[in-house]
Short mmCIF file of C-alpha atoms in Angstrom, two decimals:
data_model
loop_
_atom_site.label_atom_id
_atom_site.label_comp_id
_atom_site.label_asym_id
_atom_site.label_seq_id
_atom_site.Cartn_x
_atom_site.Cartn_y
_atom_site.Cartn_z
CA MET A 1 23.42 0.92 39.26
CA ASN A 2 23.76 -2.19 41.40
CA ARG A 3 23.06 -5.62 39.98
CA ARG A 4 19.77 -6.22 41.73
CA ALA A 5 18.31 -2.95 40.51
CA GLY A 6 19.57 -3.81 37.02
CA LYS A 7 17.85 -7.17 37.08
CA LEU A 8 14.62 -5.64 38.35
CA LEU A 9 14.73 -3.07 35.56
CA ALA A 10 15.33 -5.74 32.92
CA ALA A 11 12.42 -7.77 34.30
CA TYR A 12 10.23 -4.68 34.18
CA ALA A 13 11.23 -3.99 30.56
CA LEU A 14 10.40 -7.56 29.57
CA ALA A 15 7.04 -7.30 31.33
CA VAL A 16 6.07 -4.10 29.49
CA ILE A 17 7.17 -5.55 26.17
CA ALA A 18 5.15 -8.69 26.93
CA VAL A 19 2.06 -6.53 27.56
CA LEU A 20 2.72 -4.69 24.28
CA TYR A 21 2.59 -7.99 22.42
CA LEU A 22 -0.11 -9.80 24.39
CA PRO A 23 -3.12 -8.33 22.51
CA ILE A 24 -1.39 -8.89 19.17
CA PHE A 25 -0.66 -12.55 19.91
CA LEU A 26 -4.14 -13.17 21.30
CA LEU A 27 -5.66 -11.65 18.17
CA ALA A 28 -3.55 -13.93 16.00
CA ALA A 29 -4.39 -16.96 18.13
CA TYR A 30 -8.13 -16.33 17.99
CA SER A 31 -8.03 -16.13 14.21
CA PHE A 32 -7.62 -19.93 14.41
CA ASN A 33 -10.42 -20.48 16.95
CA SER A 34 -13.44 -22.34 15.59
CA SER A 35 -15.93 -20.54 17.85
CA ARG A 36 -17.68 -17.67 16.12
CA ILE A 37 -18.85 -15.70 19.16
CA ASN A 38 -17.08 -16.97 22.27
CA ALA A 39 -13.54 -16.33 23.34
CA ALA A 40 -13.41 -19.85 24.79
CA TRP A 41 -11.14 -22.06 22.69
CA THR A 42 -13.29 -24.61 20.83
CA GLY A 43 -10.78 -26.00 18.40
CA PHE A 44 -8.37 -25.14 15.61
CA THR A 45 -9.71 -24.04 12.24
CA LEU A 46 -8.56 -22.30 9.07
CA ASN A 47 -12.14 -21.48 8.10
CA TRP A 48 -11.84 -17.76 8.72
CA TYR A 49 -8.86 -17.53 6.40
CA LEU A 50 -10.69 -19.54 3.76
CA SER A 51 -13.81 -17.40 3.92
CA LEU A 52 -11.58 -14.31 3.83
CA PHE A 53 -10.00 -15.39 0.56
CA LYS A 54 -13.45 -15.96 -0.91
CA ASN A 55 -14.69 -12.56 0.29
CA VAL A 56 -14.89 -10.39 -2.82
CA ARG A 57 -15.04 -7.15 -0.86
CA VAL A 58 -11.87 -7.94 1.08
CA LEU A 59 -10.02 -8.77 -2.11
CA GLU A 60 -11.30 -5.53 -3.63
CA ALA A 61 -10.09 -3.57 -0.58
CA LEU A 62 -6.70 -5.29 -0.78
CA ARG A 63 -6.43 -4.45 -4.46
CA ASN A 64 -7.34 -0.80 -3.76
CA SER A 65 -4.81 -0.59 -0.92
CA LEU A 66 -2.02 -1.99 -3.10
CA ILE A 67 -2.82 0.24 -6.09
CA ILE A 68 -3.00 3.34 -3.89
CA ALA A 69 0.16 2.50 -1.95
CA GLY A 70 2.01 1.70 -5.18
CA ALA A 71 1.07 4.97 -6.87
CA THR A 72 1.74 6.92 -3.67
CA THR A 73 5.17 5.34 -3.24
CA VAL A 74 6.29 6.07 -6.80
CA VAL A 75 5.13 9.69 -6.90
CA SER A 76 6.14 10.69 -3.38
CA THR A 77 9.55 9.00 -3.67
CA VAL A 78 10.36 10.70 -6.99
CA LEU A 79 9.14 14.16 -5.91
CA GLY A 80 10.60 13.81 -2.40
CA THR A 81 14.01 12.62 -3.62
CA MET A 82 14.27 15.45 -6.14
CA ALA A 83 13.38 17.99 -3.47
CA ALA A 84 15.78 16.47 -0.92
CA ILE A 85 18.69 16.54 -3.37
CA SER A 86 17.85 20.05 -4.42
CA LEU A 87 17.48 21.31 -0.84
CA SER A 88 20.68 19.70 0.42
CA ARG A 89 22.94 20.48 -2.56
CA TYR A 90 21.89 23.96 -3.69
CA ARG A 91 21.59 27.38 -2.14
CA PHE A 92 18.12 28.65 -1.34
CA LYS A 93 16.68 31.85 -0.02
CA HIS A 94 14.67 31.21 3.14
CA LYS A 95 16.00 27.66 3.40
CA ALA A 96 15.29 27.45 7.14
CA ALA A 97 11.70 28.50 6.54
CA ILE A 98 11.29 25.89 3.79
CA ASN A 99 12.73 23.20 6.06
CA ASN A 100 10.35 24.18 8.84
CA LEU A 101 7.40 24.07 6.44
CA LEU A 102 8.35 20.52 5.48
CA TYR A 103 7.80 19.42 9.06
CA LEU A 104 4.30 20.90 9.21
CA PRO A 105 2.44 18.10 7.39
CA ILE A 106 4.02 15.64 9.86
CA LEU A 107 3.26 17.67 12.96
CA ILE A 108 -0.26 18.82 12.20
CA PRO A 109 -2.94 16.45 13.56
CA GLU A 110 -3.93 13.91 10.91
CA ILE A 111 -7.62 14.57 11.37
CA VAL A 112 -7.09 18.22 10.39
CA MET A 113 -5.26 17.24 7.22
CA GLY A 114 -7.92 14.68 6.34
CA LEU A 115 -10.87 16.98 6.72
CA SER A 116 -9.17 19.94 5.02
CA LEU A 117 -8.58 17.75 1.96
CA LEU A 118 -12.21 16.61 2.12
CA VAL A 119 -13.35 20.23 2.24
CA MET A 120 -11.20 21.19 -0.74
CA PHE A 121 -12.25 18.21 -2.86
CA SER A 122 -15.91 18.83 -2.20
CA GLN A 123 -15.62 22.59 -2.86
CA LEU A 124 -13.95 21.83 -6.18
CA LYS A 125 -16.59 19.15 -6.89
CA ILE A 126 -13.91 16.47 -7.28
CA PRO A 127 -15.62 13.12 -6.69
CA LEU A 128 -14.10 11.10 -3.84
CA GLY A 129 -12.45 7.84 -4.82
CA LYS A 130 -9.09 6.29 -5.60
CA ASN A 131 -7.82 9.54 -7.11
CA THR A 132 -8.49 11.60 -4.01
CA LEU A 133 -6.98 8.84 -1.86
CA VAL A 134 -3.77 8.80 -3.91
CA ILE A 135 -3.50 12.60 -3.88
CA SER A 136 -3.99 12.71 -0.10
CA HIS A 137 -1.57 9.87 0.60
CA ILE A 138 1.13 11.51 -1.54
CA THR A 139 0.60 14.72 0.43
CA PHE A 140 1.35 13.16 3.81
CA CYS A 141 4.18 10.97 2.47
CA ILE A 142 6.23 13.64 0.67
CA SER A 143 7.61 15.25 3.84
CA PHE A 144 8.62 11.88 5.27
CA VAL A 145 10.49 11.01 2.06
CA ILE A 146 12.23 14.41 1.89
CA ILE A 147 13.38 14.12 5.51
CA THR A 148 14.51 10.49 5.17
CA VAL A 149 16.45 11.07 1.95
CA GLY A 150 17.73 14.42 3.26
CA ALA A 151 19.14 12.73 6.37
CA ARG A 152 21.08 10.31 4.16
CA LEU A 153 22.41 13.14 1.99
CA GLU A 154 23.48 15.16 5.04
CA GLY A 155 25.63 12.26 6.18
CA MET A 156 27.15 11.89 2.70
CA ARG A 157 30.44 13.46 1.69
CA ALA A 158 30.10 16.15 -0.95
CA ASP A 159 33.71 15.82 -2.09
CA LEU A 160 32.98 12.84 -4.33
CA GLU A 161 30.56 14.97 -6.34
CA GLU A 162 33.13 17.77 -6.46
CA ALA A 163 35.79 15.32 -7.64
CA ALA A 164 33.48 14.10 -10.41
CA GLN A 165 32.93 17.65 -11.56
CA ASP A 166 36.67 18.34 -11.48
CA LEU A 167 37.04 15.35 -13.80
CA TYR A 168 34.59 17.01 -16.24
CA ALA A 169 31.55 14.88 -15.47
CA THR A 170 28.40 16.66 -16.66
CA PRO A 171 25.86 17.52 -13.94
CA TRP A 172 23.72 14.66 -15.20
CA GLN A 173 26.64 12.18 -15.05
CA THR A 174 27.50 13.36 -11.54
CA PHE A 175 23.92 12.86 -10.50
CA ARG A 176 23.50 9.50 -12.23
CA TYR A 177 26.80 7.88 -11.21
CA ILE A 178 27.64 9.54 -7.88
CA THR A 179 24.74 11.21 -6.07
CA LEU A 180 21.99 8.73 -6.91
CA PRO A 181 23.87 5.51 -5.97
CA LEU A 182 25.14 7.05 -2.73
CA ALA A 183 21.67 8.29 -1.80
CA MET A 184 20.05 4.96 -2.69
CA PRO A 185 19.76 3.50 0.85
CA GLY A 186 17.94 6.68 1.92
CA ILE A 187 15.69 6.55 -1.13
CA VAL A 188 14.81 2.90 -0.50
CA ALA A 189 14.10 3.68 3.16
CA GLY A 190 11.92 6.62 2.12
CA ALA A 191 10.01 4.51 -0.40
CA LEU A 192 9.42 1.73 2.15
CA MET A 193 8.19 4.32 4.61
CA ALA A 194 5.79 5.85 2.07
CA PHE A 195 4.44 2.40 1.20
CA THR A 196 3.88 1.47 4.86
CA LEU A 197 2.32 4.82 5.73
CA SER A 198 -0.07 4.56 2.79
CA ILE A 199 -1.08 0.93 3.40
CA ASP A 200 -1.65 1.68 7.10
CA ASP A 201 -3.41 5.00 6.88
CA PHE A 202 -6.87 5.15 8.33
CA VAL A 203 -7.57 8.67 9.59
CA ILE A 204 -6.96 10.61 6.37
CA SER A 205 -8.41 7.88 4.15
CA PHE A 206 -11.53 7.91 6.31
CA PHE A 207 -12.28 11.44 5.11
CA VAL A 208 -11.28 11.27 1.45
CA ALA A 209 -12.38 7.77 0.36
CA GLY A 210 -15.54 7.48 -1.66
CA PRO A 211 -18.02 4.65 -1.12
CA GLU A 212 -16.48 2.68 -4.01
CA SER A 213 -12.87 2.88 -2.90
CA THR A 214 -12.56 1.08 0.44
CA THR A 215 -9.01 0.28 1.57
CA LEU A 216 -8.07 -2.48 4.01
CA PRO A 217 -7.97 -0.27 7.14
CA LEU A 218 -11.34 1.25 6.16
CA TYR A 219 -12.76 -2.23 5.69
CA ILE A 220 -11.45 -3.34 9.09
CA TYR A 221 -13.00 -0.26 10.71
CA ALA A 222 -16.37 -1.01 9.12
CA MET A 223 -16.13 -4.64 10.31
CA VAL A 224 -15.21 -3.59 13.85
CA LYS A 225 -18.11 -1.16 13.97
CA ARG A 226 -20.54 -3.81 12.73
CA GLY A 227 -19.48 -6.26 15.43
CA VAL A 228 -16.81 -8.81 16.11
CA SER A 229 -16.34 -11.49 13.49
CA PRO A 230 -13.47 -13.96 13.36
CA GLU A 231 -12.82 -12.90 9.78
CA ILE A 232 -11.42 -9.59 11.09
CA ASN A 233 -9.01 -11.60 13.24
CA ALA A 234 -7.79 -13.45 10.17
CA LEU A 235 -7.46 -10.27 8.10
CA SER A 236 -5.71 -8.45 10.97
CA THR A 237 -3.32 -11.36 11.48
CA ILE A 238 -2.35 -11.27 7.80
CA MET A 239 -1.77 -7.53 7.98
CA ILE A 240 0.32 -7.91 11.15
CA ALA A 241 2.45 -10.59 9.49
CA ALA A 242 2.93 -8.40 6.41
CA THR A 243 3.89 -5.38 8.55
CA VAL A 244 6.44 -7.37 10.55
CA ALA A 245 7.90 -8.80 7.34
CA LEU A 246 8.25 -5.28 5.88
CA ILE A 247 9.96 -3.95 9.03
CA LEU A 248 12.41 -6.84 9.12
CA LEU A 249 13.14 -6.34 5.41
CA GLY A 250 13.80 -2.63 6.03
CA GLN A 251 16.03 -3.53 8.98
CA PHE A 252 17.93 -6.01 6.82
CA ILE A 253 18.48 -3.46 4.03
CA ARG A 254 19.71 -0.87 6.52
CA GLN A 255 22.03 -3.36 8.19
CA ARG A 256 23.52 -4.31 4.85
CA ALA A 257 24.04 -0.66 3.91
CA GLU A 258 25.77 -0.06 7.25
CA ASN A 259 28.05 -3.05 6.77
CA LYS A 260 28.92 -1.81 3.28
CA ASN A 261 29.75 1.63 4.68
CA GLU A 262 32.02 0.06 7.29
CA GLN A 263 33.76 -1.94 4.56
CA GLY A 264 34.15 1.20 2.47
CA LYS A 265 35.83 2.99 5.36
CA ASP A 266 38.17 0.05 5.88
CA ASP A 267 39.12 0.04 2.19
CA LEU A 268 39.93 3.75 2.33
CA THR A 269 42.17 3.43 5.36
CA LYS A 270 44.12 0.45 4.01
CA MET B 1 16.95 30.02 -11.15
CA LYS B 2 19.27 27.10 -11.72
CA ARG B 3 18.17 23.59 -12.61
CA GLY B 4 19.24 22.24 -9.25
CA GLN B 5 16.87 24.48 -7.42
CA LEU B 6 14.02 23.76 -9.82
CA MET B 7 14.08 20.12 -8.69
CA ALA B 8 12.47 21.14 -5.40
CA VAL B 9 9.57 22.85 -7.17
CA PRO B 10 7.30 19.83 -7.85
CA ALA B 11 7.33 18.66 -4.22
CA LEU B 12 6.95 22.14 -2.74
CA GLY B 13 4.25 22.97 -5.29
CA TRP B 14 2.41 19.76 -4.40
CA LEU B 15 2.48 20.64 -0.70
CA ALA B 16 1.33 24.18 -1.44
CA LEU B 17 -1.58 22.89 -3.51
CA PHE B 18 -2.72 19.96 -1.37
CA PHE B 19 -1.58 20.97 2.10
CA ALA B 20 -1.50 24.77 2.39
CA VAL B 21 -4.48 25.61 0.17
CA PRO B 22 -6.88 23.14 1.90
CA LEU B 23 -5.85 24.53 5.30
CA MET B 24 -6.53 28.07 4.06
CA ILE B 25 -9.97 26.99 2.87
CA VAL B 26 -10.69 25.55 6.33
CA VAL B 27 -9.60 28.83 7.93
CA VAL B 28 -11.96 30.75 5.64
CA ILE B 29 -14.89 28.38 6.29
CA SER B 30 -14.36 28.69 10.05
CA PHE B 31 -15.51 32.33 9.70
CA LEU B 32 -18.59 31.57 7.58
CA GLY B 33 -22.22 30.92 8.43
CA ARG B 34 -24.44 28.06 7.26
CA THR B 35 -28.05 27.16 6.61
CA PRO B 36 -29.79 24.57 8.82
CA TYR B 37 -29.14 22.01 6.04
CA GLY B 38 -25.40 22.59 6.03
CA GLN B 39 -25.13 24.92 3.03
CA LEU B 40 -22.36 27.48 3.51
CA LEU B 41 -23.40 31.13 3.79
CA PHE B 42 -20.77 33.60 2.72
CA TYR B 43 -20.73 36.27 5.40
CA PHE B 44 -18.12 36.93 8.08
CA THR B 45 -18.82 35.76 11.64
CA VAL B 46 -16.88 34.73 14.74
CA GLU B 47 -19.92 32.80 15.97
CA ASN B 48 -18.14 29.44 15.37
CA TYR B 49 -15.29 30.45 17.66
CA ARG B 50 -17.66 31.87 20.25
CA ARG B 51 -19.44 28.53 20.38
CA PHE B 52 -16.45 26.81 22.08
CA PHE B 53 -17.43 28.65 25.21
CA GLU B 54 -20.83 27.00 25.48
CA PRO B 55 -20.68 24.64 28.49
CA LEU B 56 -21.25 21.52 26.37
CA TYR B 57 -18.19 22.15 24.18
CA LEU B 58 -16.09 23.61 26.95
CA ASN B 59 -16.65 20.37 28.85
CA ILE B 60 -15.48 18.27 25.90
CA LEU B 61 -12.47 20.57 25.57
CA PHE B 62 -11.58 20.16 29.25
CA SER B 63 -12.13 16.42 29.30
CA THR B 64 -9.98 16.07 26.17
CA PHE B 65 -7.21 18.00 27.89
CA GLY B 66 -7.66 15.94 31.05
CA THR B 67 -7.44 12.73 29.05
CA ALA B 68 -4.37 13.94 27.16
CA VAL B 69 -2.62 14.92 30.42
CA ALA B 70 -3.47 11.55 32.00
CA VAL B 71 -2.31 9.59 28.92
CA THR B 72 0.94 11.60 28.77
CA PHE B 73 1.64 11.07 32.47
CA ILE B 74 0.91 7.34 32.42
CA THR B 75 2.95 6.72 29.26
CA PHE B 76 5.82 8.59 30.94
CA LEU B 77 5.57 6.48 34.12
CA LEU B 78 5.46 3.26 32.09
CA GLY B 79 7.67 4.24 29.17
CA TYR B 80 10.59 6.04 30.80
CA PRO B 81 11.82 3.03 32.81
CA LEU B 82 11.48 0.91 29.66
CA ALA B 83 13.53 3.42 27.65
CA TYR B 84 16.06 3.51 30.50
CA ALA B 85 16.34 -0.28 30.57
CA ILE B 86 16.88 -0.44 26.81
CA ALA B 87 19.44 2.41 26.83
CA ARG B 88 21.43 0.73 29.64
CA ALA B 89 21.39 -2.73 28.06
CA ARG B 90 24.28 -4.19 26.09
CA ARG B 91 24.61 -3.03 22.45
CA GLY B 92 22.99 -6.09 20.88
CA TRP B 93 20.13 -6.02 23.36
CA GLN B 94 19.59 -2.32 22.72
CA LYS B 95 18.92 -3.00 19.04
CA THR B 96 16.59 -5.87 19.85
CA GLY B 97 14.76 -3.88 22.49
CA LEU B 98 14.22 -0.93 20.16
CA LEU B 99 13.01 -3.20 17.38
CA LEU B 100 10.58 -4.86 19.81
CA VAL B 101 9.13 -1.46 20.75
CA MET B 102 9.03 -0.34 17.10
CA ILE B 103 7.14 -3.34 15.72
CA PRO B 104 3.82 -2.69 17.52
CA PHE B 105 4.25 0.98 16.59
CA TRP B 106 4.14 0.05 12.90
CA ILE B 107 1.26 -2.38 13.22
CA ASN B 108 -1.93 -0.56 12.27
CA PHE B 109 -3.33 1.12 15.39
CA LEU B 110 -6.84 0.16 14.34
CA ILE B 111 -5.84 -3.49 14.60
CA ARG B 112 -4.08 -2.91 17.92
CA SER B 113 -7.15 -1.21 19.39
CA TYR B 114 -9.42 -3.91 18.02
CA ALA B 115 -7.21 -6.53 19.72
CA TRP B 116 -8.25 -5.00 23.05
CA VAL B 117 -11.91 -5.35 22.07
CA ILE B 118 -11.35 -9.11 21.79
CA ILE B 119 -9.82 -9.15 25.25
CA LEU B 120 -12.25 -6.84 27.04
CA ARG B 121 -15.70 -7.39 25.48
CA SER B 122 -18.31 -9.25 27.50
CA GLN B 123 -17.61 -12.49 25.65
CA GLY B 124 -13.94 -11.63 25.53
CA VAL B 125 -10.84 -13.34 26.84
CA VAL B 126 -10.87 -11.86 30.36
CA ASN B 127 -14.56 -12.40 30.99
CA SER B 128 -14.53 -15.98 29.63
CA LEU B 129 -11.59 -16.84 31.86
CA LEU B 130 -13.22 -15.33 34.95
CA LEU B 131 -16.58 -16.96 34.16
CA SER B 132 -15.13 -20.40 33.59
CA ALA B 133 -13.07 -20.09 36.76
CA GLY B 134 -16.32 -19.33 38.61
CA LEU B 135 -15.01 -16.03 39.94
CA ILE B 136 -17.87 -13.99 38.50
CA GLU B 137 -21.49 -14.77 37.70
CA SER B 138 -22.02 -12.37 34.82
CA PRO B 139 -19.52 -10.63 32.50
CA LEU B 140 -17.85 -7.48 33.82
CA PRO B 141 -18.39 -4.28 31.80
CA LEU B 142 -14.74 -3.79 30.83
CA LEU B 143 -15.30 -2.16 27.46
CA TYR B 144 -17.09 1.03 26.35
CA ASN B 145 -16.09 3.21 29.30
CA ASP B 146 -13.49 5.86 30.08
CA GLY B 147 -11.07 3.33 31.53
CA ALA B 148 -11.06 1.34 28.32
CA VAL B 149 -10.39 4.50 26.28
CA LEU B 150 -7.51 5.42 28.59
CA LEU B 151 -6.05 1.92 28.29
CA GLY B 152 -6.34 1.97 24.50
CA LEU B 153 -4.71 5.40 24.24
CA VAL B 154 -1.83 4.56 26.58
CA TYR B 155 -1.24 1.32 24.71
CA ALA B 156 -1.17 3.12 21.37
CA MET B 157 1.08 5.97 22.54
CA ILE B 158 3.80 4.18 24.53
CA PRO B 159 6.27 3.94 21.61
CA PHE B 160 5.99 7.73 21.09
CA MET B 161 7.33 8.16 24.63
CA VAL B 162 9.91 5.38 24.62
CA LEU B 163 11.77 6.33 21.43
CA PRO B 164 12.65 9.98 22.20
CA ALA B 165 13.33 9.13 25.85
CA TYR B 166 15.65 6.32 24.74
CA VAL B 167 17.60 8.67 22.47
CA SER B 168 18.25 11.18 25.23
CA ILE B 169 19.12 8.57 27.88
CA GLU B 170 21.47 6.85 25.46
CA GLN B 171 23.29 10.12 24.76
CA LEU B 172 23.74 10.94 28.44
CA ASP B 173 27.41 11.38 29.37
CA GLN B 174 28.25 8.43 31.63
CA ARG B 175 31.14 10.32 33.22
CA LEU B 176 28.68 12.60 35.01
CA LEU B 177 27.17 9.61 36.79
CA GLU B 178 30.61 8.24 37.64
CA ALA B 179 31.61 11.61 39.05
CA ALA B 180 28.43 11.75 41.13
CA SER B 181 29.07 8.29 42.49
CA ASP B 182 32.72 9.17 43.26
CA LEU B 183 31.45 12.14 45.23
CA GLY B 184 29.27 9.82 47.27
CA ALA B 185 25.85 10.32 45.66
CA SER B 186 23.51 7.36 45.97
CA PRO B 187 22.23 5.88 42.66
CA LEU B 188 18.77 7.23 43.43
CA ARG B 189 20.10 10.71 44.12
CA SER B 190 22.19 10.85 40.95
CA PHE B 191 19.18 9.62 38.99
CA PHE B 192 17.03 12.51 40.22
CA LYS B 193 19.84 15.11 40.12
CA ILE B 194 21.51 14.11 36.84
CA THR B 195 19.74 11.56 34.65
CA LEU B 196 16.23 12.92 34.91
CA PRO B 197 17.06 16.64 34.39
CA LEU B 198 19.49 15.95 31.53
CA THR B 199 17.05 13.69 29.69
CA LEU B 200 14.27 16.25 29.98
CA PRO B 201 14.45 17.13 26.25
CA GLY B 202 13.61 13.52 25.37
CA ILE B 203 10.83 13.38 27.94
CA ALA B 204 9.41 16.66 26.63
CA ALA B 205 9.59 15.46 23.02
CA GLY B 206 7.81 12.23 23.93
CA SER B 207 5.22 14.08 26.00
CA ILE B 208 4.43 16.50 23.17
CA LEU B 209 4.08 13.69 20.65
CA VAL B 210 1.76 11.77 23.00
CA PHE B 211 -0.21 14.84 24.01
CA ILE B 212 -0.82 16.10 20.48
CA SER B 213 -1.66 12.66 19.12
CA THR B 214 -4.20 12.21 21.91
CA LEU B 215 -5.78 15.61 21.23
CA GLY B 216 -6.45 14.67 17.61
CA MET B 217 -7.60 11.11 18.28
CA PHE B 218 -11.08 9.93 17.38
CA VAL B 219 -10.76 6.25 16.50
CA ILE B 220 -9.90 4.76 19.88
CA PRO B 221 -12.74 6.56 21.76
CA ASP B 222 -14.98 5.43 18.91
CA ILE B 223 -14.01 1.75 19.07
CA MET B 224 -13.27 1.28 22.77
CA GLY B 225 -15.41 3.98 24.37
CA GLY B 226 -18.60 3.39 22.43
CA ALA B 227 -18.68 7.15 21.70
CA LYS B 228 -19.82 7.80 25.26
CA SER B 229 -17.11 10.26 26.25
CA PRO B 230 -16.08 12.06 23.08
CA LEU B 231 -12.78 13.89 22.60
CA ILE B 232 -12.36 16.97 20.38
CA GLY B 233 -11.43 14.61 17.55
CA ASN B 234 -14.81 12.87 17.80
CA LEU B 235 -16.57 16.22 17.94
CA ILE B 236 -14.76 17.42 14.79
CA GLN B 237 -15.48 14.20 12.92
CA ASN B 238 -19.10 14.50 13.96
CA GLN B 239 -19.43 18.10 12.75
CA PHE B 240 -18.11 17.16 9.33
CA LEU B 241 -19.74 13.80 8.71
CA SER B 242 -23.04 13.78 10.65
CA ALA B 243 -24.03 17.24 11.90
CA ARG B 244 -22.91 18.82 8.60
CA ASN B 245 -21.80 21.95 10.44
CA TRP B 246 -18.62 22.62 8.51
CA PRO B 247 -18.00 26.14 9.86
CA PHE B 248 -18.04 24.95 13.48
CA GLY B 249 -16.02 21.84 12.61
CA SER B 250 -13.51 24.04 10.80
CA ALA B 251 -13.19 26.37 13.78
CA LEU B 252 -12.58 23.36 16.07
CA SER B 253 -9.93 22.02 13.66
CA ILE B 254 -8.17 25.36 13.48
CA LEU B 255 -8.16 25.44 17.28
CA LEU B 256 -6.70 21.93 17.38
CA ALA B 257 -4.03 22.70 14.78
CA PHE B 258 -3.18 25.97 16.50
CA LEU B 259 -2.82 24.30 19.92
CA SER B 260 -0.56 21.61 18.45
CA MET B 261 1.67 24.14 16.71
CA LEU B 262 1.80 26.29 19.83
CA LEU B 263 2.94 23.35 21.98
CA ILE B 264 5.67 22.43 19.52
CA PHE B 265 6.79 26.05 19.28
CA LEU B 266 6.93 26.36 23.08
CA TYR B 267 8.89 23.11 23.23
CA TYR B 268 11.60 24.43 20.94
CA ARG B 269 11.66 27.77 22.70
CA ALA B 270 11.89 26.23 26.17
CA LEU B 271 14.68 23.86 25.28
CA GLY B 272 16.45 25.98 22.71
CA ILE B 273 17.06 22.92 20.59
CA ARG B 274 17.77 23.05 16.92
CA LYS B 275 15.03 21.85 14.55
CA GLY B 276 14.90 18.07 14.32
CA GLY B 277 16.89 17.76 17.52
CA GLY B 278 14.63 15.39 19.33
CA LEU B 279 11.12 15.43 18.05
CA LEU B 280 11.61 13.33 14.96
#
């Protein structure tokens, strides 16, 4: 590729990335605009943030989102990690079929999963609310956790576990002192993913949330449908900031794990 | 069974109970009848599947497919060069570029679509700018039409195209391009003869992700299209939440799920790639 074409391509990439971010930045900027209805800039204000923090229903939605994401993260990480360890370290009949089935919840359209859960809950007369939200969120997070932790375990050497067993470590000791610490970066990544997926989910929550259990995305949707209000801009901006912070944190953790791995390799070769 | 294998039971049992069973129930309901008030009637019928072929629903089906094809094609045209640029950048820039594409991907798509409402609505950013510049007399109708839906979908789907395309471009053997250039091929020619065909798996993976996600979409047409040109997703949502025709809604969902699975299956068959090779 000659240099002019390279420069053109780089300029194009920057332009597309700029367009990707333009709406997000504008949204954030307008959360500080004092005008209620017009896009014209009429002055800087923090009013929308202040009224947001006094809005009981927003705080309720935030609380719901955090409770649901917390419960989802704990359950799906524990179940998913157990399954990943089991699937990668032990023999199974029909292992390929099981692995394929694990991809299904990720590949099937979200709307289908959401409404099928709604149908089941209503046929079983289970009232919709936080419980059904948590159950549904765990269901779509488990596969992601299994695959994330599984990927880490695949890349891990099995000989350390074998060595531990040769040295008469019990299966529990092997698990506690070898497998678990080595799998930890994958488990943390899986947990972070489950938390983000749960906090962000709209489509499935839309079907299985009762009237008393609004989450933040559901609240934003209701606000958008009712009409534009600068409070949504403020709420969205806070959620954007939180998302970016979570991604950077995840990136940081991964980077640190990679550096540690590199160090470990160096130590071994010395 | 040994203890090690038992550890997989809770997760697999959970998925059986809350993923497989609900889907089975939907399959069963798709063959049932209903009263005018939405009560299920337990007899066997294929009426719900026959109903697709009524012109009204066939039209929605075709326009959904048309939209999905258009979104896939546009995201490819926009996303592939971006993926190419990132894959050909220096190592440090590659990481930054990928992160920059990933961040909007993780920001809630509801918020990202709503951001466009702020820009496009009649009192929005574009119209205020044009009005104050004196270029137009009255606001342009930029929102609540097919164009707005297309824009919103393309915007939401671009990362799905860029990431798999990036992976396959990055893995391309550079020596092939050097050899082509040694043999006198122009950069353009080696792009079309080598880069494009060899990165087809990534393009196909991205296309399938974009296509399937568009098929199941109902939020963006809802927010940016004003529900004027519904996709299958809107139709399904409507059957469950307003029309209370669960059997028909179930049949539509089964159709949607079946189409998605079929596309993924064909993708693996066509490319002969191992599971997890490019799609995730």
